[in-house]
């Protein structure tokens, strides 16, 4: 992946619109967009890809919830994923209800090399208690 836009397209394919596994609410991403983001097809199937959620760097969260200036902490799409802020050593961002309409050109999800394929896998699912514990740590971090 060369940027966060590409990462978000891949994450949305895994996290949004799959109520059977308890993921984020929203309409499932068009499978053609997912195939394109994974590098399985060479032609963009749509004119733009839309964010189903808002995606923030972790400092957007406080002990009382989202910062009033949370938009300042957006995970901007032009960043390389390695540039995401780290929390406890791990690149971390948070998903919040959509407050702005965000979309990007599919060319941000293009292949870096003809033989390379991008893929995201969810390997851990936390329960509500663990999510609360982690959000408390984020809220009090500096």
PDB file of C-alpha atoms in Angstrom:
ATOM      1  CA  UNK A   1       0.000   0.000   0.000  1.00  0.00           C
ATOM      2  CA  UNK A   2       1.309   3.373  -0.880  1.00  0.00           C
ATOM      3  CA  UNK A   3      -1.151   5.516   1.095  1.00  0.00           C
ATOM      4  CA  UNK A   4      -3.912   5.538   3.712  1.00  0.00           C
ATOM      5  CA  UNK A   5      -6.615   5.840   1.026  1.00  0.00           C
ATOM      6  CA  UNK A   6      -5.568   2.398  -0.210  1.00  0.00           C
ATOM      7  CA  UNK A   7      -5.498   1.056   3.357  1.00  0.00           C
ATOM      8  CA  UNK A   8      -9.011   2.408   4.022  1.00  0.00           C
ATOM      9  CA  UNK A   9     -10.414   0.779   0.887  1.00  0.00           C
ATOM     10  CA  UNK A  10      -8.979  -2.550   2.032  1.00  0.00           C
ATOM     11  CA  UNK A  11     -10.133  -2.099   5.641  1.00  0.00           C
ATOM     12  CA  UNK A  12     -13.655  -1.134   4.627  1.00  0.00           C
ATOM     13  CA  UNK A  13     -13.896  -4.358   2.653  1.00  0.00           C
ATOM     14  CA  UNK A  14     -13.153  -6.287   5.849  1.00  0.00           C
ATOM     15  CA  UNK A  15     -14.877  -4.181   8.498  1.00  0.00           C
ATOM     16  CA  UNK A  16     -17.996  -2.540   7.059  1.00  0.00           C
ATOM     17  CA  UNK A  17     -21.298  -4.140   6.206  1.00  0.00           C
ATOM     18  CA  UNK A  18     -20.717  -7.575   7.702  1.00  0.00           C
ATOM     19  CA  UNK A  19     -23.308  -7.726  10.500  1.00  0.00           C
ATOM     20  CA  UNK A  20     -22.985 -11.490  10.754  1.00  0.00           C
ATOM     21  CA  UNK A  21     -19.564 -11.023  12.349  1.00  0.00           C
ATOM     22  CA  UNK A  22     -20.434  -7.850  14.276  1.00  0.00           C
ATOM     23  CA  UNK A  23     -18.373  -5.402  12.261  1.00  0.00           C
ATOM     24  CA  UNK A  24     -19.076  -1.749  11.585  1.00  0.00           C
ATOM     25  CA  UNK A  25     -22.490  -0.807  10.288  1.00  0.00           C
ATOM     26  CA  UNK A  26     -22.881   0.428   6.765  1.00  0.00           C
ATOM     27  CA  UNK A  27     -23.285  -0.764   3.236  1.00  0.00           C
ATOM     28  CA  UNK A  28     -20.762  -3.380   2.176  1.00  0.00           C
ATOM     29  CA  UNK A  29     -18.200  -2.102  -0.278  1.00  0.00           C
ATOM     30  CA  UNK A  30     -18.714  -2.975  -3.920  1.00  0.00           C
ATOM     31  CA  UNK A  31     -16.762  -6.226  -4.453  1.00  0.00           C
ATOM     32  CA  UNK A  32     -15.345  -4.780  -7.673  1.00  0.00           C
ATOM     33  CA  UNK A  33     -13.754  -1.957  -5.641  1.00  0.00           C
ATOM     34  CA  UNK A  34     -12.301  -4.511  -3.246  1.00  0.00           C
ATOM     35  CA  UNK A  35     -10.870  -6.570  -6.117  1.00  0.00           C
ATOM     36  CA  UNK A  36      -9.321  -3.428  -7.610  1.00  0.00           C
ATOM     37  CA  UNK A  37      -7.821  -2.359  -4.249  1.00  0.00           C
ATOM     38  CA  UNK A  38      -6.335  -5.837  -3.858  1.00  0.00           C
ATOM     39  CA  UNK A  39      -4.738  -5.582  -7.290  1.00  0.00           C
ATOM     40  CA  UNK A  40      -6.831  -8.418  -8.709  1.00  0.00           C
ATOM     41  CA  UNK A  41      -8.125  -6.291 -11.610  1.00  0.00           C
ATOM     42  CA  UNK A  42      -6.450  -3.574 -13.599  1.00  0.00           C
ATOM     43  CA  UNK A  43      -9.358  -1.251 -14.339  1.00  0.00           C
ATOM     44  CA  UNK A  44     -10.999   1.006 -11.748  1.00  0.00           C
ATOM     45  CA  UNK A  45     -14.692   0.027 -11.563  1.00  0.00           C
ATOM     46  CA  UNK A  46     -15.940   3.344 -10.134  1.00  0.00           C
ATOM     47  CA  UNK A  47     -15.122   7.051 -10.366  1.00  0.00           C
ATOM     48  CA  UNK A  48     -14.571   7.437  -6.618  1.00  0.00           C
ATOM     49  CA  UNK A  49     -14.411   5.403  -3.416  1.00  0.00           C
ATOM     50  CA  UNK A  50     -16.333   6.742  -0.417  1.00  0.00           C
ATOM     51  CA  UNK A  51     -15.469   6.505   3.255  1.00  0.00           C
ATOM     52  CA  UNK A  52     -18.221   4.806   5.234  1.00  0.00           C
ATOM     53  CA  UNK A  53     -16.807   6.082   8.545  1.00  0.00           C
ATOM     54  CA  UNK A  54     -14.501   8.841   9.734  1.00  0.00           C
ATOM     55  CA  UNK A  55     -10.987   7.609  10.475  1.00  0.00           C
ATOM     56  CA  UNK A  56      -8.919   9.464  13.078  1.00  0.00           C
ATOM     57  CA  UNK A  57      -5.433   9.316  14.507  1.00  0.00           C
ATOM     58  CA  UNK A  58      -5.669   8.128  18.107  1.00  0.00           C
ATOM     59  CA  UNK A  59      -5.180  11.566  19.815  1.00  0.00           C
ATOM     60  CA  UNK A  60      -8.701  12.489  18.651  1.00  0.00           C
ATOM     61  CA  UNK A  61     -10.024  10.502  21.648  1.00  0.00           C
ATOM     62  CA  UNK A  62     -10.210  12.024  25.148  1.00  0.00           C
ATOM     63  CA  UNK A  63     -11.609  10.919  28.527  1.00  0.00           C
ATOM     64  CA  UNK A  64     -14.934  12.491  27.494  1.00  0.00           C
ATOM     65  CA  UNK A  65     -15.023  11.095  23.955  1.00  0.00           C
ATOM     66  CA  UNK A  66     -14.121  12.737  20.653  1.00  0.00           C
ATOM     67  CA  UNK A  67     -12.216  16.007  20.799  1.00  0.00           C
ATOM     68  CA  UNK A  68     -14.201  19.041  19.623  1.00  0.00           C
ATOM     69  CA  UNK A  69     -11.422  19.526  17.036  1.00  0.00           C
ATOM     70  CA  UNK A  70     -11.330  15.835  16.072  1.00  0.00           C
ATOM     71  CA  UNK A  71     -11.200  16.660  12.352  1.00  0.00           C
ATOM     72  CA  UNK A  72      -7.710  18.010  12.953  1.00  0.00           C
ATOM     73  CA  UNK A  73      -6.727  14.424  13.846  1.00  0.00           C
ATOM     74  CA  UNK A  74      -8.175  12.804  10.713  1.00  0.00           C
ATOM     75  CA  UNK A  75      -6.141   9.964   9.236  1.00  0.00           C
ATOM     76  CA  UNK A  76      -5.519  11.805   5.974  1.00  0.00           C
ATOM     77  CA  UNK A  77      -5.443   9.621   2.924  1.00  0.00           C
ATOM     78  CA  UNK A  78      -2.284  10.987   1.364  1.00  0.00           C
ATOM     79  CA  UNK A  79      -0.162   9.685   4.256  1.00  0.00           C
ATOM     80  CA  UNK A  80       1.790   6.478   3.884  1.00  0.00           C
ATOM     81  CA  UNK A  81       0.431   3.889   6.368  1.00  0.00           C
ATOM     82  CA  UNK A  82       3.827   3.875   8.114  1.00  0.00           C
ATOM     83  CA  UNK A  83       3.213   7.552   8.956  1.00  0.00           C
ATOM     84  CA  UNK A  84       0.130   6.807  11.072  1.00  0.00           C
ATOM     85  CA  UNK A  85       0.745   7.833  14.661  1.00  0.00           C
ATOM     86  CA  UNK A  86       1.777   4.996  16.943  1.00  0.00           C
ATOM     87  CA  UNK A  87       0.085   4.196  20.219  1.00  0.00           C
ATOM     88  CA  UNK A  88       2.088   1.844  22.421  1.00  0.00           C
ATOM     89  CA  UNK A  89       4.301   1.145  19.415  1.00  0.00           C
ATOM     90  CA  UNK A  90       1.511   0.213  16.996  1.00  0.00           C
ATOM     91  CA  UNK A  91       0.140   2.428  14.174  1.00  0.00           C
ATOM     92  CA  UNK A  92      -3.336   3.186  15.490  1.00  0.00           C
ATOM     93  CA  UNK A  93      -6.406   4.971  14.262  1.00  0.00           C
ATOM     94  CA  UNK A  94     -10.025   5.011  15.392  1.00  0.00           C
ATOM     95  CA  UNK A  95     -13.271   4.756  13.445  1.00  0.00           C
ATOM     96  CA  UNK A  96     -16.022   7.203  14.268  1.00  0.00           C
ATOM     97  CA  UNK A  97     -19.469   7.914  12.893  1.00  0.00           C
ATOM     98  CA  UNK A  98     -19.264   9.805   9.605  1.00  0.00           C
ATOM     99  CA  UNK A  99     -19.411  13.583  10.032  1.00  0.00           C
ATOM    100  CA  UNK A 100     -18.078  14.606   6.626  1.00  0.00           C
ATOM    101  CA  UNK A 101     -18.429  13.134   3.182  1.00  0.00           C
ATOM    102  CA  UNK A 102     -15.059  11.786   2.094  1.00  0.00           C
ATOM    103  CA  UNK A 103     -14.116  10.121  -1.152  1.00  0.00           C
ATOM    104  CA  UNK A 104     -11.011   9.550  -3.222  1.00  0.00           C
ATOM    105  CA  UNK A 105      -9.980   8.634  -6.704  1.00  0.00           C
ATOM    106  CA  UNK A 106      -9.456   4.892  -7.204  1.00  0.00           C
ATOM    107  CA  UNK A 107      -6.010   5.623  -8.650  1.00  0.00           C
ATOM    108  CA  UNK A 108      -4.831   5.965  -5.037  1.00  0.00           C
ATOM    109  CA  UNK A 109      -5.395   2.203  -4.802  1.00  0.00           C
ATOM    110  CA  UNK A 110      -3.406   1.263  -7.862  1.00  0.00           C
ATOM    111  CA  UNK A 111      -0.820  -1.489  -7.923  1.00  0.00           C
ATOM    112  CA  UNK A 112       2.724  -0.578  -7.076  1.00  0.00           C
ATOM    113  CA  UNK A 113       3.987  -3.448  -9.204  1.00  0.00           C
ATOM    114  CA  UNK A 114       2.165  -5.774 -11.577  1.00  0.00           C
ATOM    115  CA  UNK A 115       2.766  -8.881  -9.460  1.00  0.00           C
ATOM    116  CA  UNK A 116       2.087  -7.394  -6.021  1.00  0.00           C
ATOM    117  CA  UNK A 117      -1.282  -7.796  -4.325  1.00  0.00           C
ATOM    118  CA  UNK A 118      -2.471  -5.854  -1.283  1.00  0.00           C
ATOM    119  CA  UNK A 119      -4.595  -7.524   1.374  1.00  0.00           C
ATOM    120  CA  UNK A 120      -5.756  -6.791   4.909  1.00  0.00           C
ATOM    121  CA  UNK A 121      -6.606  -9.533   7.378  1.00  0.00           C
ATOM    122  CA  UNK A 122      -8.382  -9.102  10.708  1.00  0.00           C
ATOM    123  CA  UNK A 123      -6.628 -11.438  13.102  1.00  0.00           C
ATOM    124  CA  UNK A 124      -7.969 -10.269  16.484  1.00  0.00           C
ATOM    125  CA  UNK A 125     -11.439  -9.219  17.555  1.00  0.00           C
ATOM    126  CA  UNK A 126     -11.742  -7.523  20.937  1.00  0.00           C
ATOM    127  CA  UNK A 127     -14.828  -7.627  23.105  1.00  0.00           C
ATOM    128  CA  UNK A 128     -16.415  -4.466  24.497  1.00  0.00           C
ATOM    129  CA  UNK A 129     -14.433  -4.667  27.754  1.00  0.00           C
ATOM    130  CA  UNK A 130     -11.086  -4.768  25.941  1.00  0.00           C
ATOM    131  CA  UNK A 131     -12.126  -1.921  23.648  1.00  0.00           C
ATOM    132  CA  UNK A 132     -13.088   0.152  26.718  1.00  0.00           C
ATOM    133  CA  UNK A 133      -9.727  -0.615  28.392  1.00  0.00           C
ATOM    134  CA  UNK A 134      -7.790   0.435  25.309  1.00  0.00           C
ATOM    135  CA  UNK A 135      -9.839   3.606  24.815  1.00  0.00           C
ATOM    136  CA  UNK A 136      -9.178   4.526  28.462  1.00  0.00           C
ATOM    137  CA  UNK A 137      -5.433   4.118  27.889  1.00  0.00           C
ATOM    138  CA  UNK A 138      -5.645   6.221  24.727  1.00  0.00           C
ATOM    139  CA  UNK A 139      -7.705   8.897  26.499  1.00  0.00           C
ATOM    140  CA  UNK A 140      -5.084   9.379  29.213  1.00  0.00           C
ATOM    141  CA  UNK A 141      -1.992   9.082  27.002  1.00  0.00           C
ATOM    142  CA  UNK A 142       0.164  12.047  26.129  1.00  0.00           C
TER     143      UNK A 142
END
